Amino acid sequence: MAEIIQRDGTWTFDGETLRLVPGRDKNVSLLRKTLGELAVPLQALAGIAFEQGKKSGRLRLRLRDGADPLLQATGGKLTDSTDPYQLTVEPDRYGVAEYLVDEVRNAHLIEQVPSASCEAYLLAGPSVPLSVSAGDGTASFDGEYIRLEWNWKTEEAKSASGTRSLALADVAAVEWQPAVGLENGYLRFTVKNAPTKAPPKYDPNSVELWGFKKDPLMALVAAAVQARLPHPTGPDKDASPDPAPALAAASGAAAPAEDDHDALLRRLRELGELHRSGILTDEEFSAAKQAVLKRM
């Protein structure tokens, strides 16, 4: 097992799952604290990297496209401080960070995790019921219905329509955009057969965001809804998503391990073939072989 404990959080890798626990330091973002512990299965990873700096370093996870509903809903717009897949590392723990990276990379190589996009979410997304108040309204989601309630800052043209209740079955898409510079952000729900080009300020299916502290939490509502919509690259986009794979990943469950002697011998042969064909360098082959031998 490889583990690194920092004020920013704790990352633990057991060979199959990378567990990310946010720290309690005051500098840890509200989004990460609210999201809580994440269990990232090895099959969801596209890569891991460690970047050294003069004052601190940073661990970064890269997930496969379509593996996580949070990343799908936010579209790469999370800042470094709110991104749950980054960890700030103090200089005296650089060696531990590098060891963690090596362990994850070796396991990733041995398991031959594909680089292609996922056709189903491998993480479950935020749990429900969930309710967030920010900007000009409150967005709540119980797994079946989305409820939008307005406050005194809402434009009258939007609040006049009253509280909105949207059935998940009627939602075609969800989009989250943070406030950047002078541009306001929003959480928008696209309703089937009812497209609109109205700005979020006037759209009764949108919450407008102004860049305040709780705004990023709206991304959690977006992710919870996204996790229950048909996967964008799934084989049947019109079918209801099966939550079983995501729930299994979130609970840390995994397929039966093939750590018996014959299976490990097969992996050694596969690594040898990859090395002979030039796909693996001498260093990569040696590291991967040692990892297999440890299991034996």
Coordinates of C-alpha atoms in Angstrom, one line a residue:
M1 CA 0.0 0.0 0.0
A2 CA 1.2 3.5 -0.8
E3 CA 0.0 6.5 1.1
I4 CA 0.7 10.2 1.3
I5 CA -0.7 12.4 4.1
Q6 CA -0.7 16.2 3.7
R7 CA -2.6 19.1 5.1
D8 CA -4.3 19.4 1.7
G9 CA -5.6 15.8 2.0
T10 CA -4.6 12.1 2.0
W11 CA -4.2 9.8 -1.0
T12 CA -4.0 6.0 -0.5
F13 CA -3.5 3.3 -3.1
D14 CA -4.1 -0.4 -2.4
G15 CA -3.3 -1.7 -5.8
E16 CA -6.8 -1.5 -7.1
T17 CA -8.3 1.7 -5.8
L18 CA -7.0 5.2 -5.2
R19 CA -8.8 6.8 -2.2
L20 CA -8.8 10.6 -2.0
V21 CA -9.7 12.2 1.3
P22 CA -9.7 16.0 1.5
G23 CA -7.8 17.6 4.3
R24 CA -9.3 19.8 7.1
D25 CA -7.0 22.7 6.5
K26 CA -8.7 26.1 6.0
N27 CA -7.2 26.4 2.5
V28 CA -9.0 23.2 1.3
S29 CA -11.9 24.3 -1.0
L30 CA -15.5 24.1 0.1
L31 CA -16.3 21.9 -2.9
R32 CA -13.7 19.3 -2.0
K33 CA -14.8 19.2 1.6
T34 CA -18.5 18.9 0.7
L35 CA -17.7 16.2 -1.9
G36 CA -15.8 14.2 0.7
E37 CA -13.9 10.9 0.1
L38 CA -13.6 9.6 -3.5
A39 CA -12.8 6.0 -4.4
V40 CA -11.2 6.0 -7.9
P41 CA -10.8 2.5 -9.4
L42 CA -7.7 1.9 -11.3
Q43 CA -9.8 1.3 -14.5
A44 CA -10.9 4.9 -14.4
L45 CA -7.4 6.3 -14.5
A46 CA -5.7 7.6 -17.6
G47 CA -2.6 8.7 -15.8
I48 CA -0.9 10.3 -12.8
A49 CA 1.8 12.9 -12.5
F50 CA 3.8 14.7 -9.9
E51 CA 5.1 18.2 -10.5
Q52 CA 7.8 19.6 -8.2
G53 CA 7.9 23.3 -7.2
K54 CA 10.2 25.5 -5.1
K55 CA 7.6 26.0 -2.3
S56 CA 5.3 23.0 -2.9
G57 CA 4.6 20.3 -5.5
R58 CA 1.4 18.9 -6.9
L59 CA 0.0 15.5 -7.6
R60 CA -2.4 15.3 -10.5
L61 CA -4.7 12.5 -11.6
R62 CA -6.0 12.3 -15.1
L63 CA -9.2 10.3 -15.6
R64 CA -10.4 8.6 -18.7
D65 CA -12.9 10.5 -20.7
G66 CA -16.4 9.7 -19.5
A67 CA -15.3 8.0 -16.3
D68 CA -16.5 10.7 -13.8
P69 CA -19.9 12.6 -14.0
L70 CA -18.3 15.5 -12.1
L71 CA -15.6 16.1 -14.8
Q72 CA -18.2 15.4 -17.5
A73 CA -20.6 18.1 -16.1
T74 CA -17.8 20.7 -15.4
G75 CA -16.0 20.2 -18.7
G76 CA -12.5 21.0 -17.4
K77 CA -13.6 24.3 -15.9
L78 CA -12.7 23.5 -12.3
T79 CA -9.9 25.5 -10.9
D80 CA -6.8 23.9 -9.4
S81 CA -8.0 24.7 -5.9
T82 CA -11.4 23.1 -6.4
D83 CA -10.2 20.1 -8.5
P84 CA -10.5 17.0 -6.2
Y85 CA -8.0 15.2 -8.4
Q86 CA -5.1 17.4 -7.4
L87 CA -3.1 17.4 -4.1
T88 CA -0.6 20.0 -2.9
V89 CA 2.6 18.3 -1.6
E90 CA 5.1 19.8 0.8
P91 CA 8.8 19.6 -0.1
D92 CA 9.6 17.1 2.6
R93 CA 7.2 14.6 1.1
Y94 CA 8.4 14.7 -2.5
G95 CA 9.9 11.3 -2.2
V96 CA 6.6 9.8 -0.9
A97 CA 4.7 11.4 -3.8
E98 CA 7.1 9.9 -6.3
Y99 CA 6.8 6.5 -4.7
L100 CA 3.0 6.8 -5.0
V101 CA 3.2 7.7 -8.6
D102 CA 5.5 4.7 -9.3
E103 CA 3.1 2.3 -7.6
V104 CA 0.1 3.6 -9.5
R105 CA 1.9 3.6 -12.8
N106 CA 3.1 0.0 -12.3
A107 CA -0.3 -1.3 -11.4
H108 CA -1.8 0.7 -14.3
L109 CA 0.7 -0.9 -16.7
I110 CA 0.2 -4.4 -15.4
E111 CA -3.6 -4.2 -15.6
Q112 CA -3.3 -2.8 -19.1
V113 CA -6.0 -0.2 -18.5
P114 CA -7.3 1.0 -21.8
S115 CA -6.9 4.6 -22.8
A116 CA -10.2 4.8 -24.7
S117 CA -13.2 6.7 -23.4
C118 CA -15.5 5.0 -21.0
E119 CA -19.1 4.0 -22.1
A120 CA -20.4 4.1 -18.5
Y121 CA -19.5 6.1 -15.5
L122 CA -17.0 4.4 -13.2
L123 CA -17.6 6.8 -10.3
A124 CA -21.1 7.4 -8.8
G125 CA -21.0 11.1 -8.5
P126 CA -22.3 13.1 -5.5
S127 CA -24.9 11.4 -3.3
V128 CA -28.5 12.7 -3.1
P129 CA -30.6 14.3 -1.8
L130 CA -28.5 17.4 -2.4
S131 CA -29.4 21.1 -2.1
V132 CA -27.3 24.2 -2.8
S133 CA -28.1 27.9 -2.4
A134 CA -26.0 30.3 -4.5
G135 CA -26.5 33.1 -7.0
D136 CA -30.1 33.9 -7.6
G137 CA -31.6 30.6 -6.4
T138 CA -31.5 27.2 -4.7
A139 CA -31.1 24.0 -6.7
S140 CA -32.2 20.7 -5.1
F141 CA -32.1 17.2 -6.5
D142 CA -33.5 14.0 -4.9
G143 CA -32.5 11.6 -7.7
E144 CA -35.8 12.0 -9.5
Y145 CA -36.8 15.6 -9.5
I146 CA -34.8 18.9 -9.7
R147 CA -36.3 21.8 -7.8
L148 CA -35.4 25.4 -8.5
E149 CA -36.4 28.1 -6.0
W150 CA -35.7 31.8 -6.4
N151 CA -34.6 34.5 -3.9
W152 CA -35.0 38.3 -3.7
K153 CA -32.1 38.8 -6.1
T154 CA -33.8 36.9 -9.0
E155 CA -35.0 38.9 -11.9
E156 CA -38.8 39.4 -11.8
A157 CA -39.2 38.0 -15.3
K158 CA -37.8 34.7 -14.0
S159 CA -39.2 34.5 -10.5
A160 CA -42.7 35.3 -11.8
S161 CA -43.0 31.7 -13.1
G162 CA -42.6 30.5 -9.5
T163 CA -40.7 27.5 -8.2
R164 CA -39.6 25.1 -10.9
S165 CA -39.9 21.3 -10.6
L166 CA -38.2 19.3 -13.4
A167 CA -38.5 15.5 -13.7
L168 CA -35.2 13.9 -14.5
A169 CA -36.9 12.0 -17.4
D170 CA -37.6 15.4 -19.0
V171 CA -34.0 16.7 -18.8
A172 CA -31.9 16.3 -21.9
A173 CA -28.7 17.9 -20.5
V174 CA -27.1 19.8 -17.7
E175 CA -24.4 22.4 -18.0
W176 CA -22.3 24.2 -15.3
Q177 CA -20.3 27.3 -16.1
P178 CA -18.3 29.2 -13.4
A179 CA -18.2 33.0 -13.2
V180 CA -15.0 34.3 -15.0
G181 CA -14.0 37.9 -14.9
L182 CA -17.0 40.0 -15.7
E183 CA -18.9 37.1 -17.1
N184 CA -21.4 35.5 -14.7
G185 CA -21.7 31.7 -14.4
Y186 CA -24.7 29.5 -14.4
L187 CA -26.2 26.1 -13.8
R188 CA -28.5 25.3 -16.7
F189 CA -30.9 22.4 -17.3
T190 CA -31.9 21.8 -20.9
V191 CA -35.5 20.4 -21.1
K192 CA -36.4 18.0 -23.8
N193 CA -38.3 19.5 -26.7
A194 CA -38.0 23.0 -25.1
P195 CA -34.7 24.5 -26.1
T196 CA -34.1 28.1 -25.1
K197 CA -31.5 30.8 -25.9
A198 CA -32.5 33.0 -23.0
P199 CA -29.6 34.2 -20.8
P200 CA -29.5 32.4 -17.4
K201 CA -30.6 35.7 -15.8
Y202 CA -34.1 35.2 -17.4
D203 CA -34.1 31.4 -18.0
P204 CA -36.4 29.7 -15.5
N205 CA -34.4 26.5 -15.9
S206 CA -31.1 28.1 -14.9
V207 CA -29.5 29.5 -11.8
E208 CA -27.3 32.5 -12.4
L209 CA -23.9 32.5 -10.5
W210 CA -21.9 35.6 -9.6
G211 CA -18.6 34.2 -8.4
F212 CA -19.2 33.9 -4.7
K213 CA -17.9 31.3 -2.3
K214 CA -20.7 28.7 -2.6
D215 CA -21.0 29.0 -6.4
P216 CA -18.7 25.9 -7.1
L217 CA -21.1 23.7 -5.1
M218 CA -23.6 24.0 -7.9
A219 CA -21.2 21.8 -9.8
L220 CA -22.1 19.0 -7.4
V221 CA -25.8 19.4 -8.3
A222 CA -24.8 19.2 -12.0
A223 CA -22.7 16.1 -11.4
A224 CA -25.4 14.3 -9.4
V225 CA -27.9 14.9 -12.3
Q226 CA -25.2 14.0 -15.0
A227 CA -24.6 10.7 -13.2
R228 CA -28.2 9.7 -13.7
L229 CA -28.6 10.8 -17.3
P230 CA -27.7 8.4 -20.2
H231 CA -24.0 8.3 -20.7
P232 CA -23.0 10.6 -23.6
T233 CA -20.9 8.0 -25.3
G234 CA -22.8 4.9 -24.1
P235 CA -24.1 2.3 -26.5
D236 CA -27.7 3.3 -25.9
K237 CA -28.0 7.0 -25.1
D238 CA -31.8 6.9 -24.8
A239 CA -31.8 4.1 -22.2
S240 CA -31.8 4.8 -18.4
P241 CA -28.3 4.4 -17.1
D242 CA -27.5 1.4 -14.9
P243 CA -26.1 2.7 -11.6
A244 CA -24.6 -0.6 -10.6
P245 CA -21.1 -0.1 -12.1
A246 CA -20.8 3.4 -10.6
L247 CA -22.1 2.2 -7.2
A248 CA -19.7 -0.7 -7.1
A249 CA -16.8 1.7 -8.0
A250 CA -17.9 4.1 -5.3
S251 CA -18.0 1.4 -2.6
G252 CA -14.5 0.2 -3.6
A253 CA -15.8 -3.1 -5.0
A254 CA -13.8 -4.6 -7.8
A255 CA -13.8 -7.6 -10.0
P256 CA -12.2 -10.7 -8.6
A257 CA -8.4 -10.4 -8.6
E258 CA -6.3 -12.6 -10.8
D259 CA -3.4 -13.0 -8.4
D260 CA -3.1 -16.7 -8.7
H261 CA 0.3 -18.1 -9.9
D262 CA -0.9 -18.9 -13.5
A263 CA -2.4 -15.5 -14.0
L264 CA 0.7 -13.7 -12.9
L265 CA 2.8 -15.9 -15.2
R266 CA 0.6 -14.9 -18.1
R267 CA 1.1 -11.2 -17.2
L268 CA 4.9 -11.7 -17.2
R269 CA 4.7 -13.3 -20.6
E270 CA 2.6 -10.4 -21.9
L271 CA 5.0 -7.9 -20.5
G272 CA 7.9 -9.7 -22.2
E273 CA 6.1 -9.6 -25.5
L274 CA 5.5 -5.8 -25.1
H275 CA 9.1 -5.3 -24.2
R276 CA 10.4 -7.3 -27.2
S277 CA 8.1 -5.4 -29.6
G278 CA 9.5 -2.1 -28.4
I279 CA 6.3 -0.8 -26.7
L280 CA 7.9 -0.9 -23.3
T281 CA 11.3 0.6 -22.6
D282 CA 13.9 -1.4 -20.5
E283 CA 13.0 0.8 -17.4
E284 CA 9.3 0.3 -17.8
F285 CA 9.6 -3.4 -18.3
S286 CA 11.9 -3.8 -15.3
A287 CA 9.5 -1.8 -13.0
A288 CA 6.4 -3.7 -14.2
K289 CA 8.1 -7.1 -13.9
Q290 CA 9.2 -6.3 -10.3
A291 CA 5.6 -5.3 -9.4
V292 CA 4.3 -8.7 -10.7
L293 CA 7.1 -10.6 -8.9
K294 CA 6.1 -8.8 -5.6
R295 CA 2.6 -10.2 -6.0
M296 CA 4.0 -13.7 -6.5

